[in-house]
Amino acid sequence: MAGHSIRTILVAIAIAIAAPASARDAPPIHYDIAVHADGVVDVRASTTIDDTGSLALAAPWPGADDIRVDRGRVDTSAPGRWVVHAAPGDVVTLTWRPRRSTHPDTIGYDTWQSVLVRSDAVVAAGQSIFALPEDVEARKATVRWSVPTDWRVSTTLIQGTQSMRQVRLSGFMAGTRVVTETRELTGATLRVSSLDTSRGDTAATADAVAAAVTRIVPPKRRHDITVNLVGMNDAFAALSTSALPRGAMSYRTRSMSPGVERARLVLAAVQDDDPDIDAATAWYTQGFAAWRAMTMIRPLIEPADLARMLDETTVRYGDSPFRRVPNARVAAEFGTSPDLRRMAAARGELFASLLDARIREATSGTASLQDALARMPDDPDDPGAALMQAVTAVGGGDIGPVYRRYIVDGELLQLPRNAYGACFSVGTVADWSGWQTQHVFAKAGCEAPPSPTLVSTGT
């Protein structure tokens, strides 16, 4: 398909004419994407220059060509940065052509940031199409698009107003061969769309993700989810998945097991990186959701693949400079630090693993953390108190001291060697500087369990 290409991709920014009332009221940005039958994509809009007389933008990744502005001038001399200069109050139109990937069928480290162009399809991440204002948190965006009648669009963007963060962390797929499976859940709609993957794979992924959301995410915290699956022709087994605020994007070669992809998409669907959730309880809402998802996906993948996913959590926690911060600091700084949010979720997931091992040991294997969670409300106001009561009720003893130590006070959490069962071991490894991080290893000789089909109940 490398012989076919989109001849022109034009992107233009537009901003409604409105004077900012404060630093938090910077003019919104409007992006209008038009996909044409001949493969041309135009994105047009306008922007109002504020009283500073300039607008600084982060350029699309990995670059763009034919950068133009209809009034004033645009300075592109700094790598990855554009600055539009015009008179305050001017409405300017900026256009450019994002650079498309030179390997649309090969998975690389930057695939998730690239514009993949094929004969009858376009797949792109928001960062590869849009030039984004550097004061991204201070602005809103509106986005609209149109496509030919025989093209379908699958995107995490919405037609209308949204946060600039959602634009930046978005996925966009359009084409004539896009296949979509829809699952209606209480409080949300799940759409899984695929390009160059089978209808059966698409349906199985939709069932697995829907089952996880149904069982793990309380209805009041659900939102619409869009998952885009892109089949790649690379001969090597490779996978690249990216969790987005409203869904996920995944690129998988045909020789790669779909089970690992589904496992990662299940995890992405139940654990949003959302800065607006209740920060004080993120250890539970994000961390325990991830732990429950991991228990669901265990039958889907080989022990070695599961060990790698578990290891990612221990490393995310163990390598974080925030791993010893108390929960009060997590709550105070949660909205401003993605690294802190990821640490909080990892801490909660590891704490869940610790409790599960503790309950199994205390009850000689007759109960687990799942039994305790089944006694709790779906979305408790005080998950710490509810968890302590539930663990005691199933025979796990008093977890108050460990809860205060690891969650409230933020002491370094270390898992016992056998926390993940007989097929895995947990060990501590020091790097060249002496920094110690726990890792998870799969033991030789363990067989993968049979892989059941996860089917949603639709509730």
CSV table of C-alpha atoms in Angstrom, one decimal:
chain,number,residue,atom,x,y,z
A,1,MET,CA,0.0,0.0,0.0
A,2,ALA,CA,3.0,2.3,0.1
A,3,GLY,CA,2.4,3.1,-3.5
A,4,HIS,CA,-0.9,4.9,-2.6
A,5,SER,CA,-0.9,8.1,-0.7
A,6,ILE,CA,-2.9,11.1,0.3
A,7,ARG,CA,-1.7,13.8,-2.0
A,8,THR,CA,-2.4,16.7,0.4
A,9,ILE,CA,-3.0,16.9,4.1
A,10,LEU,CA,-3.8,20.5,5.0
A,11,VAL,CA,-4.4,21.5,8.6
A,12,ALA,CA,-5.7,24.9,9.7
A,13,ILE,CA,-6.4,26.2,13.2
A,14,ALA,CA,-9.4,28.5,14.0
A,15,ILE,CA,-10.3,30.2,17.2
A,16,ALA,CA,-13.6,31.9,18.0
A,17,ILE,CA,-13.3,35.7,18.4
A,18,ALA,CA,-13.5,36.3,22.1
A,19,ALA,CA,-11.3,38.4,24.4
A,20,PRO,CA,-9.9,36.4,27.3
A,21,ALA,CA,-11.2,37.4,30.7
A,22,SER,CA,-8.3,35.8,32.5
A,23,ALA,CA,-5.3,33.5,32.0
A,24,ARG,CA,-7.7,30.6,32.3
A,25,ASP,CA,-9.9,32.1,29.5
A,26,ALA,CA,-7.5,32.0,26.6
A,27,PRO,CA,-9.3,32.0,23.2
A,28,PRO,CA,-10.5,28.5,22.3
A,29,ILE,CA,-9.2,26.7,19.2
A,30,HIS,CA,-11.3,25.2,16.6
A,31,TYR,CA,-10.2,22.4,14.3
A,32,ASP,CA,-12.3,21.4,11.3
A,33,ILE,CA,-11.2,18.2,9.5
A,34,ALA,CA,-12.6,17.3,6.0
A,35,VAL,CA,-11.7,14.0,4.5
A,36,HIS,CA,-12.3,13.9,0.7
A,37,ALA,CA,-13.0,11.0,-1.6
A,38,ASP,CA,-9.7,11.6,-3.4
A,39,GLY,CA,-7.7,11.0,-0.2
A,40,VAL,CA,-7.1,14.7,0.6
A,41,VAL,CA,-7.7,15.7,4.2
A,42,ASP,CA,-8.3,19.4,5.0
A,43,VAL,CA,-8.5,20.8,8.5
A,44,ARG,CA,-9.6,24.5,8.7
A,45,ALA,CA,-10.5,27.1,11.3
A,46,SER,CA,-9.5,30.5,12.8
A,47,THR,CA,-7.8,31.8,15.9
A,48,THR,CA,-7.8,35.1,17.7
A,49,ILE,CA,-4.5,36.5,18.7
A,50,ASP,CA,-4.6,37.8,22.3
A,51,ASP,CA,-3.1,40.9,23.8
A,52,THR,CA,0.4,39.5,23.7
A,53,GLY,CA,0.4,39.6,19.9
A,54,SER,CA,1.6,36.0,19.6
A,55,LEU,CA,0.6,32.4,19.9
A,56,ALA,CA,3.1,29.7,20.7
A,57,LEU,CA,2.3,26.2,19.4
A,58,ALA,CA,3.9,22.8,19.7
A,59,ALA,CA,4.3,21.5,16.2
A,60,PRO,CA,2.8,18.2,15.1
A,61,TRP,CA,5.1,15.2,15.6
A,62,PRO,CA,7.2,14.2,13.7
A,63,GLY,CA,6.9,17.4,11.6
A,64,ALA,CA,5.0,19.3,9.0
A,65,ASP,CA,5.5,21.0,5.7
A,66,ASP,CA,3.9,23.9,3.8
A,67,ILE,CA,3.3,25.9,6.9
A,68,ARG,CA,1.4,29.1,6.1
A,69,VAL,CA,-0.4,31.9,7.9
A,70,ASP,CA,-2.9,34.2,6.2
A,71,ARG,CA,-1.9,37.3,8.2
A,72,GLY,CA,1.0,38.3,10.3
A,73,ARG,CA,3.9,35.8,10.2
A,74,VAL,CA,4.8,32.4,11.7
A,75,ASP,CA,8.2,31.7,13.1
A,76,THR,CA,9.3,28.0,12.7
A,77,SER,CA,13.0,28.4,13.4
A,78,ALA,CA,12.9,26.5,16.7
A,79,PRO,CA,12.6,22.7,16.3
A,80,GLY,CA,9.1,21.5,17.2
A,81,ARG,CA,7.8,25.0,18.0
A,82,TRP,CA,5.9,27.5,16.0
A,83,VAL,CA,5.1,31.1,17.0
A,84,VAL,CA,2.4,33.1,15.2
A,85,HIS,CA,2.9,36.9,15.4
A,86,ALA,CA,0.0,39.1,14.5
A,87,ALA,CA,-1.8,42.2,15.8
A,88,PRO,CA,-3.8,41.6,19.0
A,89,GLY,CA,-7.4,40.8,18.1
A,90,ASP,CA,-6.5,39.5,14.6
A,91,VAL,CA,-8.1,36.3,13.5
A,92,VAL,CA,-5.5,34.2,11.8
A,93,THR,CA,-5.6,31.1,9.7
A,94,LEU,CA,-2.7,28.7,10.0
A,95,THR,CA,-2.3,25.8,7.5
A,96,TRP,CA,0.3,23.0,7.2
A,97,ARG,CA,0.8,19.5,5.9
A,98,PRO,CA,1.6,16.9,8.6
A,99,ARG,CA,4.4,14.5,7.7
A,100,ARG,CA,3.0,11.0,7.2
A,101,SER,CA,4.8,7.9,8.2
A,102,THR,CA,7.2,6.4,5.7
A,103,HIS,CA,6.5,2.9,7.1
A,104,PRO,CA,2.6,2.6,7.3
A,105,ASP,CA,2.8,-1.2,7.8
A,106,THR,CA,5.7,-1.4,10.2
A,107,ILE,CA,5.4,-0.9,14.0
A,108,GLY,CA,8.1,1.4,15.4
A,109,TYR,CA,8.7,3.3,18.6
A,110,ASP,CA,6.8,6.3,17.2
A,111,THR,CA,4.0,4.6,15.4
A,112,TRP,CA,1.4,5.8,17.9
A,113,GLN,CA,2.5,9.4,17.1
A,114,SER,CA,2.5,9.0,13.3
A,115,VAL,CA,0.1,9.7,10.5
A,116,LEU,CA,-0.4,6.4,8.7
A,117,VAL,CA,-1.7,6.9,5.1
A,118,ARG,CA,-3.0,4.0,3.0
A,119,SER,CA,-4.9,3.8,-0.2
A,120,ASP,CA,-8.3,4.2,1.4
A,121,ALA,CA,-7.6,5.0,5.0
A,122,VAL,CA,-5.9,7.4,7.4
A,123,VAL,CA,-4.9,6.6,11.0
A,124,ALA,CA,-3.4,9.3,13.2
A,125,ALA,CA,-2.8,10.4,16.7
A,126,GLY,CA,-3.8,13.9,17.8
A,127,GLN,CA,-0.2,14.9,18.3
A,128,SER,CA,0.7,14.0,14.7
A,129,ILE,CA,-2.1,16.2,13.2
A,130,PHE,CA,-2.7,19.1,15.5
A,131,ALA,CA,-0.4,22.0,16.4
A,132,LEU,CA,-1.3,22.6,20.0
A,133,PRO,CA,-1.0,25.7,22.1
A,134,GLU,CA,1.7,25.6,24.8
A,135,ASP,CA,-0.8,26.8,27.4
A,136,VAL,CA,-2.8,23.7,26.7
A,137,GLU,CA,-4.5,23.5,30.1
A,138,ALA,CA,-5.8,27.1,29.7
A,139,ARG,CA,-7.7,26.5,26.5
A,140,LYS,CA,-10.7,24.7,25.1
A,141,ALA,CA,-11.1,23.3,21.6
A,142,THR,CA,-13.9,22.6,19.2
A,143,VAL,CA,-13.5,19.9,16.6
A,144,ARG,CA,-15.6,19.0,13.6
A,145,TRP,CA,-15.0,16.6,10.7
A,146,SER,CA,-16.7,15.4,7.5
A,147,VAL,CA,-16.0,12.3,5.4
A,148,PRO,CA,-17.2,10.9,2.0
A,149,THR,CA,-20.4,8.8,2.2
A,150,ASP,CA,-18.5,5.5,1.8
A,151,TRP,CA,-15.9,6.4,4.6
A,152,ARG,CA,-16.3,5.7,8.2
A,153,VAL,CA,-14.7,7.6,11.1
A,154,SER,CA,-13.7,6.1,14.5
A,155,THR,CA,-12.2,8.6,16.9
A,156,THR,CA,-12.0,9.5,20.5
A,157,LEU,CA,-12.6,13.1,19.6
A,158,ILE,CA,-16.1,14.5,19.8
A,159,GLN,CA,-17.9,16.8,17.4
A,160,GLY,CA,-18.0,19.9,19.5
A,161,THR,CA,-16.3,21.4,22.5
A,162,GLN,CA,-13.7,19.5,24.5
A,163,SER,CA,-10.5,20.0,26.5
A,164,MET,CA,-7.3,20.6,24.6
A,165,ARG,CA,-5.9,17.6,26.5
A,166,GLN,CA,-8.5,15.4,24.9
A,167,VAL,CA,-7.5,16.8,21.4
A,168,ARG,CA,-3.8,16.2,22.2
A,169,LEU,CA,-4.4,12.6,23.5
A,170,SER,CA,-6.8,11.6,20.7
A,171,GLY,CA,-6.9,8.9,18.1
A,172,PHE,CA,-8.5,9.4,14.6
A,173,MET,CA,-9.2,6.6,12.1
A,174,ALA,CA,-11.1,7.0,8.8
A,175,GLY,CA,-11.5,4.7,5.8
A,176,THR,CA,-13.7,2.6,3.6
A,177,ARG,CA,-12.8,-0.7,5.3
A,178,VAL,CA,-13.3,0.3,8.9
A,179,VAL,CA,-15.3,-2.4,10.7
A,180,THR,CA,-17.1,-1.4,14.0
A,181,GLU,CA,-18.5,-3.5,16.8
A,182,THR,CA,-20.8,-1.7,19.3
A,183,ARG,CA,-21.6,-2.7,22.9
A,184,GLU,CA,-24.2,-0.8,24.9
A,185,LEU,CA,-23.4,-0.7,28.6
A,186,THR,CA,-25.3,1.0,31.4
A,187,GLY,CA,-24.2,4.6,31.2
A,188,ALA,CA,-21.9,4.2,28.3
A,189,THR,CA,-21.4,3.0,24.7
A,190,LEU,CA,-18.3,1.0,23.7
A,191,ARG,CA,-17.2,1.1,20.1
A,192,VAL,CA,-14.4,-1.1,18.9
A,193,SER,CA,-13.3,-0.4,15.3
A,194,SER,CA,-10.7,-2.1,13.2
A,195,LEU,CA,-8.8,-1.6,10.0
A,196,ASP,CA,-7.3,-4.7,8.4
A,197,THR,CA,-8.2,-7.0,11.2
A,198,SER,CA,-11.0,-9.6,11.1
A,199,ARG,CA,-14.6,-9.1,12.2
A,200,GLY,CA,-14.1,-12.0,14.7
A,201,ASP,CA,-11.1,-10.4,16.3
A,202,THR,CA,-12.9,-7.1,16.6
A,203,ALA,CA,-16.0,-8.7,18.2
A,204,ALA,CA,-13.8,-10.7,20.6
A,205,THR,CA,-12.0,-7.5,21.7
A,206,ALA,CA,-15.3,-5.7,22.1
A,207,ASP,CA,-16.6,-8.6,24.3
A,208,ALA,CA,-13.5,-8.6,26.5
A,209,VAL,CA,-13.4,-4.9,27.0
A,210,ALA,CA,-17.2,-4.7,27.6
A,211,ALA,CA,-17.0,-7.5,30.2
A,212,ALA,CA,-14.3,-5.7,32.1
A,213,VAL,CA,-16.1,-2.4,32.1
A,214,THR,CA,-19.3,-4.1,33.2
A,215,ARG,CA,-17.7,-5.9,36.1
A,216,ILE,CA,-15.2,-3.3,37.3
A,217,VAL,CA,-16.4,0.3,36.5
A,218,PRO,CA,-19.4,1.5,38.4
A,219,PRO,CA,-22.1,2.9,36.1
A,220,LYS,CA,-21.8,6.5,37.4
A,221,ARG,CA,-18.1,6.5,36.5
A,222,ARG,CA,-18.5,5.1,33.0
A,223,HIS,CA,-18.2,7.1,29.8
A,224,ASP,CA,-18.2,6.3,26.1
A,225,ILE,CA,-15.1,4.4,24.9
A,226,THR,CA,-13.7,4.2,21.4
A,227,VAL,CA,-11.0,1.6,20.7
A,228,ASN,CA,-9.2,1.6,17.3
A,229,LEU,CA,-7.4,-1.5,16.1
A,230,VAL,CA,-5.0,-1.2,13.2
A,231,GLY,CA,-3.7,-4.3,11.5
A,232,MET,CA,0.0,-4.1,10.4
A,233,ASN,CA,1.8,-6.2,7.8
A,234,ASP,CA,5.2,-6.4,9.4
A,235,ALA,CA,6.6,-9.9,9.4
A,236,PHE,CA,7.7,-9.7,13.1
A,237,ALA,CA,5.4,-10.1,16.0
A,238,ALA,CA,4.9,-6.6,17.4
A,239,LEU,CA,2.3,-4.7,19.3
A,240,SER,CA,1.9,-1.0,20.2
A,241,THR,CA,-1.0,0.1,22.4
A,242,SER,CA,-1.8,3.6,23.8
A,243,ALA,CA,-4.4,4.4,26.4
A,244,LEU,CA,-6.3,7.6,25.7
A,245,PRO,CA,-8.6,9.7,27.9
A,246,ARG,CA,-11.7,8.3,26.1
A,247,GLY,CA,-10.4,5.0,24.7
A,248,ALA,CA,-7.3,3.5,23.1
A,249,MET,CA,-5.3,3.0,19.9
A,250,SER,CA,-3.6,-0.3,19.1
A,251,TYR,CA,-1.4,-1.5,16.3
A,252,ARG,CA,-0.7,-5.2,16.0
A,253,THR,CA,1.0,-7.4,13.4
A,254,ARG,CA,-0.8,-10.5,12.2
A,255,SER,CA,1.8,-12.8,13.8
A,256,MET,CA,1.2,-11.2,17.3
A,257,SER,CA,-1.2,-13.0,19.6
A,258,PRO,CA,-4.5,-11.0,19.9
A,259,GLY,CA,-4.7,-12.1,23.5
A,260,VAL,CA,-2.0,-9.7,24.7
A,261,GLU,CA,-3.6,-6.9,22.8
A,262,ARG,CA,-7.0,-7.6,24.4
A,263,ALA,CA,-5.3,-7.8,27.8
A,264,ARG,CA,-3.8,-4.4,27.4
A,265,LEU,CA,-7.0,-2.8,26.0
A,266,VAL,CA,-9.0,-4.2,29.0
A,267,LEU,CA,-6.5,-2.6,31.3
A,268,ALA,CA,-6.7,0.7,29.4
A,269,ALA,CA,-10.5,0.7,29.5
A,270,VAL,CA,-10.9,0.4,33.3
A,271,GLN,CA,-8.0,2.7,34.3
A,272,ASP,CA,-8.3,6.2,32.7
A,273,ASP,CA,-5.5,8.7,33.3
A,274,ASP,CA,-8.0,11.3,34.4
A,275,PRO,CA,-6.8,14.3,36.4
A,276,ASP,CA,-10.3,15.2,37.4
A,277,ILE,CA,-11.2,12.1,39.4
A,278,ASP,CA,-11.2,12.1,43.2
A,279,ALA,CA,-7.4,12.2,43.9
A,280,ALA,CA,-7.7,11.1,47.5
A,281,THR,CA,-9.2,7.7,46.5
A,282,ALA,CA,-7.3,7.2,43.2
A,283,TRP,CA,-5.3,4.4,44.8
A,284,TYR,CA,-8.6,2.5,45.0
A,285,THR,CA,-10.6,3.6,41.9
A,286,GLN,CA,-7.6,3.3,39.6
A,287,GLY,CA,-5.3,0.8,41.4
A,288,PHE,CA,-7.9,-1.8,42.4
A,289,ALA,CA,-9.6,-1.5,39.0
A,290,ALA,CA,-6.3,-2.4,37.4
A,291,TRP,CA,-5.8,-5.3,39.8
A,292,ARG,CA,-9.3,-6.7,39.0
A,293,ALA,CA,-8.6,-6.3,35.3
A,294,MET,CA,-5.3,-8.2,35.7
A,295,THR,CA,-7.2,-11.1,37.4
A,296,MET,CA,-9.6,-11.1,34.4
A,297,ILE,CA,-6.9,-11.2,31.7
A,298,ARG,CA,-4.7,-13.8,33.3
A,299,PRO,CA,-6.4,-16.6,31.3
A,300,LEU,CA,-6.0,-14.7,28.1
A,301,ILE,CA,-2.2,-14.7,27.9
A,302,GLU,CA,0.9,-16.8,28.5
A,303,PRO,CA,2.6,-16.6,32.0
A,304,ALA,CA,5.6,-14.8,30.4
A,305,ASP,CA,3.4,-12.1,28.9
A,306,LEU,CA,1.5,-11.7,32.2
A,307,ALA,CA,4.9,-11.4,34.1
A,308,ARG,CA,5.9,-8.6,31.7
A,309,MET,CA,2.6,-6.7,32.4
A,310,LEU,CA,2.9,-7.2,36.2
A,311,ASP,CA,6.5,-6.1,36.0
A,312,GLU,CA,5.5,-2.9,34.3
A,313,THR,CA,3.5,-2.0,37.4
A,314,THR,CA,6.2,-2.8,39.9
A,315,VAL,CA,8.7,-0.8,37.8
A,316,ARG,CA,6.3,2.1,37.4
A,317,TYR,CA,5.9,2.3,41.1
A,318,GLY,CA,9.5,1.4,42.1
A,319,ASP,CA,11.1,3.9,39.7
A,320,SER,CA,8.8,6.7,40.6
A,321,PRO,CA,10.4,9.6,42.5
A,322,PHE,CA,6.9,9.9,44.2
A,323,ARG,CA,6.9,6.3,45.5
A,324,ARG,CA,7.2,7.5,49.2
A,325,VAL,CA,4.9,10.4,49.2
A,326,PRO,CA,1.9,10.3,51.5
A,327,ASN,CA,-1.6,10.2,50.1
A,328,ALA,CA,-2.3,13.8,51.2
A,329,ARG,CA,0.4,14.9,48.7
A,330,VAL,CA,-1.1,12.7,46.1
A,331,ALA,CA,-4.4,14.5,46.6
A,332,ALA,CA,-2.8,17.9,46.5
A,333,GLU,CA,-0.8,17.5,43.3
A,334,PHE,CA,-2.7,14.9,41.4
A,335,GLY,CA,-4.1,17.2,38.7
A,336,THR,CA,-0.7,18.7,37.9
A,337,SER,CA,1.5,15.6,37.6
A,338,PRO,CA,0.9,12.6,35.2
A,339,ASP,CA,3.8,10.8,36.9
A,340,LEU,CA,2.2,11.2,40.3
A,341,ARG,CA,-1.1,9.9,38.9
A,342,ARG,CA,0.6,6.8,37.4
A,343,MET,CA,2.4,6.2,40.7
A,344,ALA,CA,-0.9,6.4,42.7
A,345,ALA,CA,-2.5,3.9,40.4
A,346,ALA,CA,0.5,1.5,40.6
A,347,ARG,CA,0.6,1.9,44.4
A,348,GLY,CA,-3.0,0.9,44.6
A,349,GLU,CA,-2.6,-2.1,42.3
A,350,LEU,CA,0.4,-3.4,44.3
A,351,PHE,CA,-1.5,-2.8,47.6
A,352,ALA,CA,-4.3,-5.0,46.2
A,353,SER,CA,-1.8,-7.7,45.3
A,354,LEU,CA,-0.4,-7.5,48.8
A,355,LEU,CA,-3.8,-7.9,50.4
A,356,ASP,CA,-4.8,-10.8,48.1
A,357,ALA,CA,-1.6,-12.7,49.1
A,358,ARG,CA,-2.3,-11.8,52.8
A,359,ILE,CA,-5.9,-13.1,52.6
A,360,ARG,CA,-5.0,-16.3,50.8
A,361,GLU,CA,-2.4,-17.0,53.4
A,362,ALA,CA,-4.6,-16.2,56.4
A,363,THR,CA,-7.5,-18.4,55.0
A,364,SER,CA,-5.3,-21.2,53.7
A,365,GLY,CA,-6.5,-20.4,50.2
A,366,THR,CA,-10.2,-20.5,50.9
A,367,ALA,CA,-10.7,-16.8,50.3
A,368,SER,CA,-9.1,-14.0,48.3
A,369,LEU,CA,-9.4,-10.3,47.8
A,370,GLN,CA,-12.1,-10.9,45.2
A,371,ASP,CA,-14.3,-12.2,48.0
A,372,ALA,CA,-13.7,-9.1,50.1
A,373,LEU,CA,-14.4,-6.8,47.2
A,374,ALA,CA,-17.7,-8.6,46.5
A,375,ARG,CA,-18.8,-7.4,50.0
A,376,MET,CA,-18.1,-3.8,49.2
A,377,PRO,CA,-20.4,-1.2,47.5
A,378,ASP,CA,-19.6,-0.5,43.8
A,379,ASP,CA,-18.3,3.0,44.5
A,380,PRO,CA,-17.7,3.5,48.3
A,381,ASP,CA,-17.3,7.0,49.7
A,382,ASP,CA,-14.5,5.8,52.0
A,383,PRO,CA,-12.9,2.9,50.3
A,384,GLY,CA,-10.3,2.5,53.0
A,385,ALA,CA,-12.8,1.9,55.7
A,386,ALA,CA,-15.0,-0.3,53.6
A,387,LEU,CA,-12.0,-2.4,52.5
A,388,MET,CA,-10.8,-2.9,56.1
A,389,GLN,CA,-14.2,-4.1,57.1
A,390,ALA,CA,-14.6,-6.4,54.1
A,391,VAL,CA,-11.1,-8.0,54.5
A,392,THR,CA,-11.9,-8.7,58.2
A,393,ALA,CA,-15.2,-10.3,57.2
A,394,VAL,CA,-13.6,-12.8,54.9
A,395,GLY,CA,-10.9,-13.9,57.4
A,396,GLY,CA,-8.0,-11.7,56.3
A,397,GLY,CA,-7.5,-10.0,59.7
A,398,ASP,CA,-7.0,-6.4,60.6
A,399,ILE,CA,-5.4,-4.6,57.6
A,400,GLY,CA,-5.6,-1.1,59.3
A,401,PRO,CA,-1.9,-0.9,60.1
A,402,VAL,CA,-0.8,-1.8,56.5
A,403,TYR,CA,-3.4,0.5,55.0
A,404,ARG,CA,-2.1,3.4,57.1
A,405,ARG,CA,1.5,2.5,56.4
A,406,TYR,CA,1.4,2.1,52.6
A,407,ILE,CA,-1.6,4.2,51.5
A,408,VAL,CA,-2.0,7.0,54.0
A,409,ASP,CA,1.6,7.5,55.0
A,410,GLY,CA,3.2,6.4,51.7
A,411,GLU,CA,5.9,4.1,53.0
A,412,LEU,CA,7.7,2.0,50.4
A,413,LEU,CA,5.6,-1.0,49.5
A,414,GLN,CA,7.4,-4.2,48.8
A,415,LEU,CA,5.6,-7.4,47.7
A,416,PRO,CA,6.5,-10.8,49.2
A,417,ARG,CA,8.3,-13.1,46.8
A,418,ASN,CA,5.2,-15.3,46.1
A,419,ALA,CA,2.6,-12.5,45.9
A,420,TYR,CA,1.5,-13.6,42.4
A,421,GLY,CA,1.3,-17.3,43.0
A,422,ALA,CA,3.4,-20.4,42.2
A,423,CYS,CA,4.2,-19.5,38.6
A,424,PHE,CA,5.8,-16.1,39.4
A,425,SER,CA,8.4,-14.7,41.7
A,426,VAL,CA,9.1,-11.2,42.9
A,427,GLY,CA,12.6,-10.0,43.4
A,428,THR,CA,14.4,-6.8,44.0
A,429,VAL,CA,17.1,-5.6,41.6
A,430,ALA,CA,19.5,-2.7,42.0
A,431,ASP,CA,20.6,-0.5,39.1
A,432,TRP,CA,24.0,1.0,38.5
A,433,SER,CA,23.3,3.8,41.0
A,434,GLY,CA,22.0,1.5,43.7
A,435,TRP,CA,18.4,2.4,43.2
A,436,GLN,CA,16.3,-0.7,44.0
A,437,THR,CA,13.1,-1.7,42.2
A,438,GLN,CA,11.1,-4.9,42.4
A,439,HIS,CA,10.6,-7.0,39.3
A,440,VAL,CA,8.3,-9.9,38.4
A,441,PHE,CA,9.6,-13.1,36.8
A,442,ALA,CA,7.7,-16.0,35.3
A,443,LYS,CA,8.9,-19.5,36.4
A,444,ALA,CA,9.8,-22.1,33.8
A,445,GLY,CA,7.4,-25.0,33.4
A,446,CYS,CA,4.2,-23.2,34.1
A,447,GLU,CA,1.5,-23.9,31.6
A,448,ALA,CA,-0.9,-21.2,30.5
A,449,PRO,CA,-4.5,-21.8,31.6
A,450,PRO,CA,-7.2,-22.3,29.0
A,451,SER,CA,-8.5,-19.0,27.5
A,452,PRO,CA,-12.2,-18.5,28.1
A,453,THR,CA,-14.2,-16.0,26.1
A,454,LEU,CA,-15.1,-12.9,28.2
A,455,VAL,CA,-18.6,-11.9,27.3
A,456,SER,CA,-20.4,-8.8,28.6
A,457,THR,CA,-23.7,-9.0,30.3
A,458,GLY,CA,-24.5,-5.6,28.9
A,459,THR,CA,-25.4,-4.1,32.3
